[in-house]
Amino acid sequence: MDEQPDPRRLAVWRAFLEAHAALIDVLEAELQAAHALPLTWYDVLVQLSEAPGHCLRMQDLARSVLLSKSGLTRLFDRMEQAGLVERRPFPADRRGTLAALTPAGEERLRRAAPAHLAGVLRHFARHLAEAEADTLTAFFARVRAALPGRLRIDGPV
Amino acid sequence: MDEQPDPRRLAVWRAFLEAHAALIDVLEAELQAAHALPLTWYDVLVQLSEAPGHCLRMQDLARSVLLSKSGLTRLFDRMEQAGLVERRPFPADRRGTLAALTPAGEERLRRAAPAHLAGVLRHFARHLAEAEADTLTAFFARVRAALPGRLRIDGPV
DNA sequence: ACATTATTGTTGTATCTGCAACTATCACCA
DNA sequence: TGGTGATAGTTGCAGATACAACAATAATGT
């Protein structure tokens, strides 16, 4: 491949980083203001609600929300204390734990989702022409596919 | 407005988030492995090296690297201790401090930059067709422009 | 059956970040 | 000139995250 410094492509990278940072900031602030939910909490609720049976193994949930095992353990502790989720034993494998949504968690998500999705639309997707959407998804998918899965998962070396 | 869930555009958002997380992970890991530099340190070095006179006010630097004032204070402390940057008095306004690159910092950046830029190219820009690059930059710029500047800067309410 | 190895989730600890409060300095205006 | 408020940077503190070590359980091979 041609490997010139190529400032055009470098510019994309900068723009990508800045857009991401700004987007996360706004969406987080909006979600926090409107429903007192950090984005990470929202993400957990979404992943659980989309899972079959509204529950997931802790480790799978960790991968879904892009967090390390220990990171999720602590996050889940906080959310459990808030009554939005709960741990259940997983009979099939007694090492495992099932992370499940409580009714309160479902309700909280149901109330917060519309505003958040509207935010994503307003701040992000709105700027996307119909045709561009697929191009972009495909691009991100290519990037993602060529990358190793999550590094920095914890556990011993 | 049309407020259908619009899964196509939602998919872009998800793909965007996942690609970002994965990219940061790999690039950080590579930079760390090859040059013992966290991405934040690299960013500071780049911003300073691109600034006129190789120095910037602390607050401007904070904005450039997308960090809060206090966040930068601490980050800069660490980098100063490592000898890569230094604080200089700013005569024109004695409240201010100039963040400057040391020769060691310049040297470190000069050695690390090629590998990092190659990484950005290999993991990100390579998947981008020539024509797509401009489309994408424009899109991110639109997103960025429509957004408020950094929220969550610190300081009293 | 048993020993060895892998996997699951949690915990100890360190790092990094932001918010709010603080000090020092500056800007402005009466 | 003095006073009031704004601004620059630092610091105390709390929150969130990752890595490494750990206990409990499962899987595998002999």
mmCIF file of C-alpha atoms (C1' of nucleotides) in Angstrom:
data_model
loop_
_atom_site.group_PDB
_atom_site.id
_atom_site.type_symbol
_atom_site.label_atom_id
_atom_site.label_comp_id
_atom_site.label_asym_id
_atom_site.label_seq_id
_atom_site.Cartn_x
_atom_site.Cartn_y
_atom_site.Cartn_z
ATOM 1 C CA MET A 1 0.000 0.000 0.000
ATOM 2 C CA ASP A 2 1.028 3.600 -0.467
ATOM 3 C CA GLU A 3 2.420 4.803 2.796
ATOM 4 C CA GLN A 4 2.909 8.528 2.350
ATOM 5 C CA PRO A 5 2.238 10.573 5.476
ATOM 6 C CA ASP A 6 -0.999 11.596 3.819
ATOM 7 C CA PRO A 7 -2.326 14.526 5.840
ATOM 8 C CA ARG A 8 -5.842 13.966 4.544
ATOM 9 C CA ARG A 9 -6.068 10.658 6.294
ATOM 10 C CA LEU A 10 -4.410 12.012 9.393
ATOM 11 C CA ALA A 11 -7.069 14.673 9.523
ATOM 12 C CA VAL A 12 -9.745 12.023 9.613
ATOM 13 C CA TRP A 13 -8.120 10.497 12.631
ATOM 14 C CA ARG A 14 -8.030 13.784 14.517
ATOM 15 C CA ALA A 15 -11.585 14.585 13.609
ATOM 16 C CA PHE A 16 -12.628 11.117 14.680
ATOM 17 C CA LEU A 17 -11.049 11.492 18.099
ATOM 18 C CA GLU A 18 -12.441 14.934 18.713
ATOM 19 C CA ALA A 19 -15.920 14.041 17.574
ATOM 20 C CA HIS A 20 -15.901 11.013 19.822
ATOM 21 C CA ALA A 21 -14.797 12.939 22.875
ATOM 22 C CA ALA A 22 -17.326 15.686 22.326
ATOM 23 C CA LEU A 23 -20.150 13.246 21.629
ATOM 24 C CA ILE A 24 -19.531 11.185 24.726
ATOM 25 C CA ASP A 25 -19.419 14.347 26.795
ATOM 26 C CA VAL A 26 -22.728 15.682 25.581
ATOM 27 C CA LEU A 27 -24.585 12.422 25.614
ATOM 28 C CA GLU A 28 -23.281 11.617 29.059
ATOM 29 C CA ALA A 29 -24.238 15.043 30.351
ATOM 30 C CA GLU A 30 -27.710 14.853 28.852
ATOM 31 C CA LEU A 31 -28.408 11.374 30.140
ATOM 32 C CA GLN A 32 -27.119 12.334 33.536
ATOM 33 C CA ALA A 33 -29.185 15.488 33.691
ATOM 34 C CA ALA A 34 -32.399 13.933 32.457
ATOM 35 C CA HIS A 35 -32.282 10.540 34.131
ATOM 36 C CA ALA A 36 -29.351 10.524 36.542
ATOM 37 C CA LEU A 37 -27.756 7.724 34.560
ATOM 38 C CA PRO A 38 -24.094 7.491 33.637
ATOM 39 C CA LEU A 39 -23.525 6.219 30.131
ATOM 40 C CA THR A 40 -21.916 3.054 31.483
ATOM 41 C CA TRP A 41 -25.025 2.267 33.509
ATOM 42 C CA TYR A 42 -27.208 2.856 30.497
ATOM 43 C CA ASP A 43 -25.027 0.573 28.461
ATOM 44 C CA VAL A 44 -25.343 -2.214 31.010
ATOM 45 C CA LEU A 45 -29.109 -1.837 31.064
ATOM 46 C CA VAL A 46 -29.284 -1.951 27.277
ATOM 47 C CA GLN A 47 -27.083 -4.996 26.941
ATOM 48 C CA LEU A 48 -29.090 -6.885 29.536
ATOM 49 C CA SER A 49 -32.413 -5.889 28.050
ATOM 50 C CA GLU A 50 -31.320 -7.079 24.639
ATOM 51 C CA ALA A 51 -30.030 -10.376 25.952
ATOM 52 C CA PRO A 52 -32.277 -13.430 25.770
ATOM 53 C CA GLY A 53 -34.017 -13.739 29.130
ATOM 54 C CA HIS A 54 -32.779 -10.322 30.170
ATOM 55 C CA CYS A 55 -29.665 -11.797 31.682
ATOM 56 C CA LEU A 56 -26.051 -12.494 30.814
ATOM 57 C CA ARG A 57 -22.982 -14.080 32.314
ATOM 58 C CA MET A 58 -20.831 -11.497 34.022
ATOM 59 C CA GLN A 59 -17.968 -12.022 31.638
ATOM 60 C CA ASP A 60 -20.107 -11.737 28.535
ATOM 61 C CA LEU A 61 -21.619 -8.586 29.917
ATOM 62 C CA ALA A 62 -18.144 -7.228 30.584
ATOM 63 C CA ARG A 63 -17.202 -7.793 26.961
ATOM 64 C CA SER A 64 -20.431 -6.224 25.760
ATOM 65 C CA VAL A 65 -19.925 -3.034 27.677
ATOM 66 C CA LEU A 66 -16.226 -2.872 26.828
ATOM 67 C CA LEU A 67 -15.061 -3.187 30.409
ATOM 68 C CA SER A 68 -12.631 -5.458 32.193
ATOM 69 C CA LYS A 69 -13.889 -8.178 34.479
ATOM 70 C CA SER A 70 -12.994 -6.276 37.599
ATOM 71 C CA GLY A 71 -14.328 -3.072 36.143
ATOM 72 C CA LEU A 72 -17.685 -4.699 35.620
ATOM 73 C CA THR A 73 -17.690 -6.295 39.076
ATOM 74 C CA ARG A 74 -17.466 -2.853 40.653
ATOM 75 C CA LEU A 75 -19.856 -1.175 38.239
ATOM 76 C CA PHE A 76 -22.345 -3.949 38.800
ATOM 77 C CA ASP A 77 -21.957 -3.595 42.561
ATOM 78 C CA ARG A 78 -22.982 0.023 42.333
ATOM 79 C CA MET A 79 -25.933 -0.703 40.072
ATOM 80 C CA GLU A 80 -27.059 -3.579 42.246
ATOM 81 C CA GLN A 81 -26.988 -1.331 45.271
ATOM 82 C CA ALA A 82 -29.152 1.066 43.312
ATOM 83 C CA GLY A 83 -31.597 -1.762 42.696
ATOM 84 C CA LEU A 84 -31.381 -1.712 38.900
ATOM 85 C CA VAL A 85 -29.776 -5.113 38.461
ATOM 86 C CA GLU A 86 -29.167 -8.256 40.457
ATOM 87 C CA ARG A 87 -26.887 -11.265 40.606
ATOM 88 C CA ARG A 88 -28.362 -14.726 40.283
ATOM 89 C CA PRO A 89 -26.686 -18.056 40.705
ATOM 90 C CA PHE A 90 -26.018 -19.894 37.470
ATOM 91 C CA PRO A 91 -26.861 -23.526 38.129
ATOM 92 C CA ALA A 92 -25.280 -24.897 34.960
ATOM 93 C CA ASP A 93 -21.840 -23.679 36.045
ATOM 94 C CA ARG A 94 -21.460 -22.814 39.668
ATOM 95 C CA ARG A 95 -18.431 -20.665 39.028
ATOM 96 C CA GLY A 96 -20.574 -18.331 37.023
ATOM 97 C CA THR A 97 -22.999 -15.610 37.991
ATOM 98 C CA LEU A 98 -25.920 -14.337 36.014
ATOM 99 C CA ALA A 99 -26.311 -10.623 35.714
ATOM 100 C CA ALA A 100 -29.993 -9.814 35.465
ATOM 101 C CA LEU A 101 -32.206 -6.800 35.092
ATOM 102 C CA THR A 102 -34.640 -6.018 37.902
ATOM 103 C CA PRO A 103 -38.074 -4.601 37.147
ATOM 104 C CA ALA A 104 -36.796 -1.266 38.410
ATOM 105 C CA GLY A 105 -33.927 -1.496 35.966
ATOM 106 C CA GLU A 106 -36.235 -2.247 33.048
ATOM 107 C CA GLU A 107 -38.439 0.626 34.000
ATOM 108 C CA ARG A 108 -35.532 3.013 34.331
ATOM 109 C CA LEU A 109 -34.227 2.009 30.917
ATOM 110 C CA ARG A 110 -37.647 2.283 29.334
ATOM 111 C CA ARG A 111 -37.945 5.829 30.561
ATOM 112 C CA ALA A 112 -34.417 6.881 29.631
ATOM 113 C CA ALA A 113 -34.056 5.252 26.239
ATOM 114 C CA PRO A 114 -36.163 7.596 24.108
ATOM 115 C CA ALA A 115 -34.296 10.690 25.224
ATOM 116 C CA HIS A 116 -30.936 9.053 24.747
ATOM 117 C CA LEU A 117 -31.735 7.691 21.322
ATOM 118 C CA ALA A 118 -33.022 11.075 20.340
ATOM 119 C CA GLY A 119 -29.724 12.491 21.516
ATOM 120 C CA VAL A 120 -27.744 10.060 19.395
ATOM 121 C CA LEU A 121 -29.898 11.014 16.459
ATOM 122 C CA ARG A 122 -29.651 14.715 17.068
ATOM 123 C CA HIS A 123 -25.947 14.923 17.769
ATOM 124 C CA PHE A 124 -24.654 12.159 15.554
ATOM 125 C CA ALA A 125 -26.887 10.400 13.070
ATOM 126 C CA ARG A 126 -28.611 13.545 11.908
ATOM 127 C CA HIS A 127 -25.421 14.687 10.221
ATOM 128 C CA LEU A 128 -25.312 11.510 8.232
ATOM 129 C CA ALA A 129 -26.814 11.284 4.779
ATOM 130 C CA GLU A 130 -28.828 8.177 4.154
ATOM 131 C CA ALA A 131 -26.221 6.763 1.805
ATOM 132 C CA GLU A 132 -23.341 7.611 4.097
ATOM 133 C CA ALA A 133 -24.702 5.541 6.930
ATOM 134 C CA ASP A 134 -23.962 2.229 5.290
ATOM 135 C CA THR A 135 -20.582 3.345 4.049
ATOM 136 C CA LEU A 136 -19.636 4.326 7.551
ATOM 137 C CA THR A 137 -20.917 1.224 9.230
ATOM 138 C CA ALA A 138 -19.006 -0.840 6.744
ATOM 139 C CA PHE A 139 -15.860 1.146 7.363
ATOM 140 C CA PHE A 140 -16.078 0.798 11.116
ATOM 141 C CA ALA A 141 -16.793 -2.872 10.714
ATOM 142 C CA ARG A 142 -13.677 -3.292 8.577
ATOM 143 C CA VAL A 143 -11.624 -1.493 11.181
ATOM 144 C CA ARG A 144 -13.092 -3.532 13.966
ATOM 145 C CA ALA A 145 -12.653 -6.813 12.157
ATOM 146 C CA ALA A 146 -8.998 -6.228 11.406
ATOM 147 C CA LEU A 147 -8.310 -5.463 15.052
ATOM 148 C CA PRO A 148 -7.584 -7.971 17.774
ATOM 149 C CA GLY A 149 -10.465 -8.344 20.234
ATOM 150 C CA ARG A 150 -10.198 -6.452 23.462
ATOM 151 C CA LEU A 151 -6.694 -6.279 24.748
ATOM 152 C CA ARG A 152 -6.368 -5.266 28.326
ATOM 153 C CA ILE A 153 -8.850 -7.735 29.627
ATOM 154 C CA ASP A 154 -7.643 -8.527 33.079
ATOM 155 C CA GLY A 155 -6.609 -11.726 34.617
ATOM 156 C CA PRO A 156 -3.101 -13.113 34.913
ATOM 157 C CA VAL A 157 -0.770 -12.678 31.977
ATOM 158 C CA MET B 1 -39.503 14.860 12.762
ATOM 159 C CA ASP B 2 -39.366 11.255 11.814
ATOM 160 C CA GLU B 3 -38.485 9.381 14.927
ATOM 161 C CA GLN B 4 -38.502 5.780 13.807
ATOM 162 C CA PRO B 5 -35.938 3.770 15.675
ATOM 163 C CA ASP B 6 -33.976 3.694 12.438
ATOM 164 C CA PRO B 7 -31.748 0.705 13.081
ATOM 165 C CA ARG B 8 -29.390 1.594 10.245
ATOM 166 C CA ARG B 9 -28.311 4.773 11.959
ATOM 167 C CA LEU B 10 -28.242 3.158 15.354
ATOM 168 C CA ALA B 11 -25.908 0.558 13.932
ATOM 169 C CA VAL B 12 -23.502 3.265 12.891
ATOM 170 C CA TRP B 13 -23.402 4.555 16.414
ATOM 171 C CA ARG B 14 -22.625 1.156 17.861
ATOM 172 C CA ALA B 15 -19.985 0.480 15.264
ATOM 173 C CA PHE B 16 -18.484 3.886 15.933
ATOM 174 C CA LEU B 17 -18.201 3.245 19.656
ATOM 175 C CA GLU B 18 -16.746 -0.214 19.254
ATOM 176 C CA ALA B 19 -14.264 0.829 16.631
ATOM 177 C CA HIS B 20 -13.117 3.685 18.814
ATOM 178 C CA ALA B 21 -12.619 1.519 21.862
ATOM 179 C CA ALA B 22 -10.738 -1.118 19.950
ATOM 180 C CA LEU B 23 -8.568 1.427 18.148
ATOM 181 C CA ILE B 24 -7.559 3.232 21.289
ATOM 182 C CA ASP B 25 -6.715 -0.059 22.913
ATOM 183 C CA VAL B 26 -4.436 -1.250 20.142
ATOM 184 C CA LEU B 27 -2.730 2.042 19.513
ATOM 185 C CA GLU B 28 -2.166 2.570 23.204
ATOM 186 C CA ALA B 29 -0.769 -0.926 23.599
ATOM 187 C CA GLU B 30 1.532 -0.546 20.613
ATOM 188 C CA LEU B 31 2.828 2.840 21.668
ATOM 189 C CA GLN B 32 3.356 1.608 25.175
ATOM 190 C CA ALA B 33 5.167 -1.503 24.045
ATOM 191 C CA ALA B 34 7.390 0.222 21.522
ATOM 192 C CA HIS B 35 8.172 3.477 23.292
ATOM 193 C CA ALA B 36 6.790 3.257 26.831
ATOM 194 C CA LEU B 37 4.475 6.157 26.091
ATOM 195 C CA PRO B 38 0.843 6.375 27.112
ATOM 196 C CA LEU B 39 -1.352 7.874 24.432
ATOM 197 C CA THR B 40 -2.027 10.897 26.632
ATOM 198 C CA TRP B 41 1.690 11.619 26.927
ATOM 199 C CA TYR B 42 2.097 11.296 23.201
ATOM 200 C CA ASP B 43 -0.766 13.682 22.676
ATOM 201 C CA VAL B 44 0.804 16.264 24.959
ATOM 202 C CA LEU B 45 4.105 15.982 23.130
ATOM 203 C CA VAL B 46 2.416 16.382 19.756
ATOM 204 C CA GLN B 47 0.379 19.387 20.782
ATOM 205 C CA LEU B 48 3.414 21.122 22.195
ATOM 206 C CA SER B 49 5.583 20.327 19.211
ATOM 207 C CA GLU B 50 2.970 21.746 16.872
ATOM 208 C CA ALA B 51 2.543 24.915 18.895
ATOM 209 C CA PRO B 52 4.466 28.020 17.892
ATOM 210 C CA GLY B 53 7.637 28.137 19.974
ATOM 211 C CA HIS B 54 7.009 24.619 21.204
ATOM 212 C CA CYS B 55 5.045 25.894 24.171
ATOM 213 C CA LEU B 56 1.489 26.574 25.257
ATOM 214 C CA ARG B 57 -0.421 27.975 28.174
ATOM 215 C CA MET B 58 -1.506 25.189 30.499
ATOM 216 C CA GLN B 59 -5.161 25.837 29.873
ATOM 217 C CA ASP B 60 -4.806 25.836 26.110
ATOM 218 C CA LEU B 61 -2.863 22.635 26.321
ATOM 219 C CA ALA B 62 -5.580 21.153 28.504
ATOM 220 C CA ARG B 63 -8.161 21.958 25.862
ATOM 221 C CA SER B 64 -5.962 20.557 23.123
ATOM 222 C CA VAL B 65 -5.532 17.221 24.773
ATOM 223 C CA LEU B 66 -9.167 17.042 25.847
ATOM 224 C CA LEU B 67 -8.420 17.053 29.551
ATOM 225 C CA SER B 68 -9.626 19.113 32.469
ATOM 226 C CA LYS B 69 -7.357 21.690 34.052
ATOM 227 C CA SER B 70 -6.652 19.516 37.046
ATOM 228 C CA GLY B 71 -6.247 16.459 34.894
ATOM 229 C CA LEU B 72 -3.565 18.207 32.909
ATOM 230 C CA THR B 73 -1.843 19.519 36.035
ATOM 231 C CA ARG B 74 -1.314 15.963 37.217
ATOM 232 C CA LEU B 75 -0.441 14.545 33.825
ATOM 233 C CA PHE B 76 2.042 17.349 33.309
ATOM 234 C CA ASP B 77 3.542 16.702 36.744
ATOM 235 C CA ARG B 78 4.275 13.145 35.762
ATOM 236 C CA MET B 79 5.734 14.110 32.416
ATOM 237 C CA GLU B 80 7.838 16.842 33.978
ATOM 238 C CA GLN B 81 9.213 14.373 36.466
ATOM 239 C CA ALA B 82 10.119 12.173 33.525
ATOM 240 C CA GLY B 83 11.974 15.100 31.997
ATOM 241 C CA LEU B 84 9.929 15.323 28.805
ATOM 242 C CA VAL B 85 8.358 18.716 29.475
ATOM 243 C CA GLU B 86 8.867 21.673 31.751
ATOM 244 C CA ARG B 87 6.992 24.614 33.230
ATOM 245 C CA ARG B 88 8.159 28.123 32.499
ATOM 246 C CA PRO B 89 6.972 31.379 33.972
ATOM 247 C CA PHE B 90 4.838 33.444 31.646
ATOM 248 C CA PRO B 91 5.996 37.042 32.110
ATOM 249 C CA ALA B 92 3.070 38.654 30.324
ATOM 250 C CA ASP B 93 0.607 37.233 32.862
ATOM 251 C CA ARG B 94 2.070 36.036 36.099
ATOM 252 C CA ARG B 95 -0.922 33.866 36.835
ATOM 253 C CA GLY B 96 -0.123 31.782 33.813
ATOM 254 C CA THR B 97 2.395 29.044 33.226
ATOM 255 C CA LEU B 98 3.940 27.997 29.961
ATOM 256 C CA ALA B 99 4.079 24.341 29.216
ATOM 257 C CA ALA B 100 7.153 23.639 27.134
ATOM 258 C CA LEU B 101 8.856 20.725 25.485
ATOM 259 C CA THR B 102 12.340 19.776 26.679
ATOM 260 C CA PRO B 103 14.936 18.509 24.231
ATOM 261 C CA ALA B 104 14.401 15.058 25.690
ATOM 262 C CA GLY B 105 10.693 15.413 24.994
ATOM 263 C CA GLU B 106 11.287 16.421 21.397
ATOM 264 C CA GLU B 107 13.641 13.542 20.925
ATOM 265 C CA ARG B 108 11.215 11.066 22.445
ATOM 266 C CA LEU B 109 8.423 12.276 20.198
ATOM 267 C CA ARG B 110 10.626 12.207 17.128
ATOM 268 C CA ARG B 111 11.437 8.596 17.777
ATOM 269 C CA ALA B 112 7.895 7.519 18.612
ATOM 270 C CA ALA B 113 5.944 9.379 15.972
ATOM 271 C CA PRO B 114 6.699 7.252 12.906
ATOM 272 C CA ALA B 115 5.568 4.042 14.552
ATOM 273 C CA HIS B 116 2.428 5.625 15.904
ATOM 274 C CA LEU B 117 1.474 7.256 12.640
ATOM 275 C CA ALA B 118 2.075 3.968 10.898
ATOM 276 C CA GLY B 119 -0.257 2.389 13.423
ATOM 277 C CA VAL B 120 -2.977 4.927 12.734
ATOM 278 C CA LEU B 121 -2.574 4.231 9.064
ATOM 279 C CA ARG B 122 -2.507 0.478 9.438
ATOM 280 C CA HIS B 123 -5.412 0.137 11.824
ATOM 281 C CA PHE B 124 -7.589 3.015 10.736
ATOM 282 C CA ALA B 125 -6.827 4.992 7.620
ATOM 283 C CA ARG B 126 -5.912 1.981 5.530
ATOM 284 C CA HIS B 127 -9.538 0.893 5.520
ATOM 285 C CA LEU B 128 -10.558 4.192 4.076
ATOM 286 C CA ALA B 129 -10.931 4.708 0.353
ATOM 287 C CA GLU B 130 -9.436 7.912 -0.923
ATOM 288 C CA ALA B 131 -12.837 9.398 -1.621
ATOM 289 C CA GLU B 132 -14.244 8.352 1.726
ATOM 290 C CA ALA B 133 -11.622 10.245 3.663
ATOM 291 C CA ASP B 134 -13.010 13.652 2.875
ATOM 292 C CA THR B 135 -16.586 12.561 3.366
ATOM 293 C CA LEU B 136 -15.718 11.293 6.781
ATOM 294 C CA THR B 137 -13.721 14.279 7.859
ATOM 295 C CA ALA B 138 -16.562 16.509 6.793
ATOM 296 C CA PHE B 139 -19.042 14.413 8.722
ATOM 297 C CA PHE B 140 -17.008 14.488 11.910
ATOM 298 C CA ALA B 141 -16.491 18.190 11.493
ATOM 299 C CA ARG B 142 -20.240 18.722 11.169
ATOM 300 C CA VAL B 143 -20.823 16.694 14.293
ATOM 301 C CA ARG B 144 -18.142 18.556 16.164
ATOM 302 C CA ALA B 145 -19.330 21.957 15.030
ATOM 303 C CA ALA B 146 -22.893 21.366 16.118
ATOM 304 C CA LEU B 147 -21.752 20.328 19.566
ATOM 305 C CA PRO B 148 -21.006 22.606 22.479
ATOM 306 C CA GLY B 149 -17.300 22.882 23.262
ATOM 307 C CA ARG B 150 -15.976 20.748 26.064
ATOM 308 C CA LEU B 151 -18.410 20.398 28.866
ATOM 309 C CA ARG B 152 -16.965 19.109 32.084
ATOM 310 C CA ILE B 153 -14.117 21.525 32.204
ATOM 311 C CA ASP B 154 -13.460 21.987 35.858
ATOM 312 C CA GLY B 155 -13.581 25.034 37.998
ATOM 313 C CA PRO B 156 -16.464 26.258 40.138
ATOM 314 C CA VAL B 157 -19.934 25.964 38.716
ATOM 315 C "C1'" DA C 1 -10.328 -41.616 40.459
ATOM 316 C "C1'" DC C 2 -6.999 -38.152 40.724
ATOM 317 C "C1'" DA C 3 -3.891 -34.556 39.525
ATOM 318 C "C1'" DT C 4 -3.201 -30.791 36.655
ATOM 319 C "C1'" DT C 5 -4.717 -26.998 34.244
ATOM 320 C "C1'" DA C 6 -8.201 -23.588 32.793
ATOM 321 C "C1'" DT C 7 -11.964 -20.559 33.835
ATOM 322 C "C1'" DT C 8 -15.185 -17.461 36.674
ATOM 323 C "C1'" DG C 9 -15.840 -13.818 39.460
ATOM 324 C "C1'" DT C 10 -14.031 -10.980 43.408
ATOM 325 C "C1'" DT C 11 -10.650 -8.381 45.989
ATOM 326 C "C1'" DG C 12 -6.215 -5.581 47.069
ATOM 327 C "C1'" DT C 13 -3.843 -1.947 45.205
ATOM 328 C "C1'" DA C 14 -2.318 1.684 42.154
ATOM 329 C "C1'" DT C 15 -3.387 5.009 38.606
ATOM 330 C "C1'" DC C 16 -5.873 8.409 36.468
ATOM 331 C "C1'" DT C 17 -9.514 11.744 36.202
ATOM 332 C "C1'" DG C 18 -12.954 15.339 37.461
ATOM 333 C "C1'" DC C 19 -15.243 18.556 40.685
ATOM 334 C "C1'" DA C 20 -14.971 21.961 44.082
ATOM 335 C "C1'" DA C 21 -12.275 24.807 46.886
ATOM 336 C "C1'" DC C 22 -8.212 27.611 47.309
ATOM 337 C "C1'" DT C 23 -4.386 31.112 46.230
ATOM 338 C "C1'" DA C 24 -2.389 34.359 43.384
ATOM 339 C "C1'" DT C 25 -2.869 37.468 39.891
ATOM 340 C "C1'" DC C 26 -5.239 40.387 36.654
ATOM 341 C "C1'" DA C 27 -9.158 43.473 34.701
ATOM 342 C "C1'" DC C 28 -12.332 46.813 35.290
ATOM 343 C "C1'" DC C 29 -14.683 50.534 37.131
ATOM 344 C "C1'" DA C 30 -16.192 53.920 40.405
ATOM 345 C "C1'" DT D 1 -6.642 54.211 44.474
ATOM 346 C "C1'" DG D 2 -9.416 50.560 46.114
ATOM 347 C "C1'" DG D 3 -12.687 47.231 45.605
ATOM 348 C "C1'" DT D 4 -15.152 43.760 43.152
ATOM 349 C "C1'" DG D 5 -15.202 40.154 40.217
ATOM 350 C "C1'" DA D 6 -12.879 37.158 36.717
ATOM 351 C "C1'" DT D 7 -9.137 34.007 35.471
ATOM 352 C "C1'" DA D 8 -4.837 30.625 35.855
ATOM 353 C "C1'" DG D 9 -3.176 26.960 37.945
ATOM 354 C "C1'" DT D 10 -2.855 23.738 42.039
ATOM 355 C "C1'" DT D 11 -4.650 20.749 45.584
ATOM 356 C "C1'" DG D 12 -7.968 17.719 48.566
ATOM 357 C "C1'" DC D 13 -10.891 14.427 47.801
ATOM 358 C "C1'" DA D 14 -13.881 10.972 45.746
ATOM 359 C "C1'" DG D 15 -15.081 7.993 41.774
ATOM 360 C "C1'" DA D 16 -13.968 4.769 38.266
ATOM 361 C "C1'" DT D 17 -10.916 1.591 36.040
ATOM 362 C "C1'" DA D 18 -7.171 -1.835 35.159
ATOM 363 C "C1'" DC D 19 -3.756 -5.330 36.608
ATOM 364 C "C1'" DA D 20 -2.429 -8.987 39.476
ATOM 365 C "C1'" DA D 21 -3.443 -12.278 42.881
ATOM 366 C "C1'" DC D 22 -6.876 -15.224 44.866
ATOM 367 C "C1'" DA D 23 -10.678 -18.841 45.933
ATOM 368 C "C1'" DA D 24 -14.031 -21.680 44.025
ATOM 369 C "C1'" DT D 25 -15.364 -24.541 40.460
ATOM 370 C "C1'" DA D 26 -14.993 -27.004 36.115
ATOM 371 C "C1'" DA D 27 -12.562 -29.555 32.347
ATOM 372 C "C1'" DT D 28 -9.109 -32.590 30.820
ATOM 373 C "C1'" DG D 29 -5.863 -36.299 30.572
ATOM 374 C "C1'" DT D 30 -3.912 -40.384 32.300
#
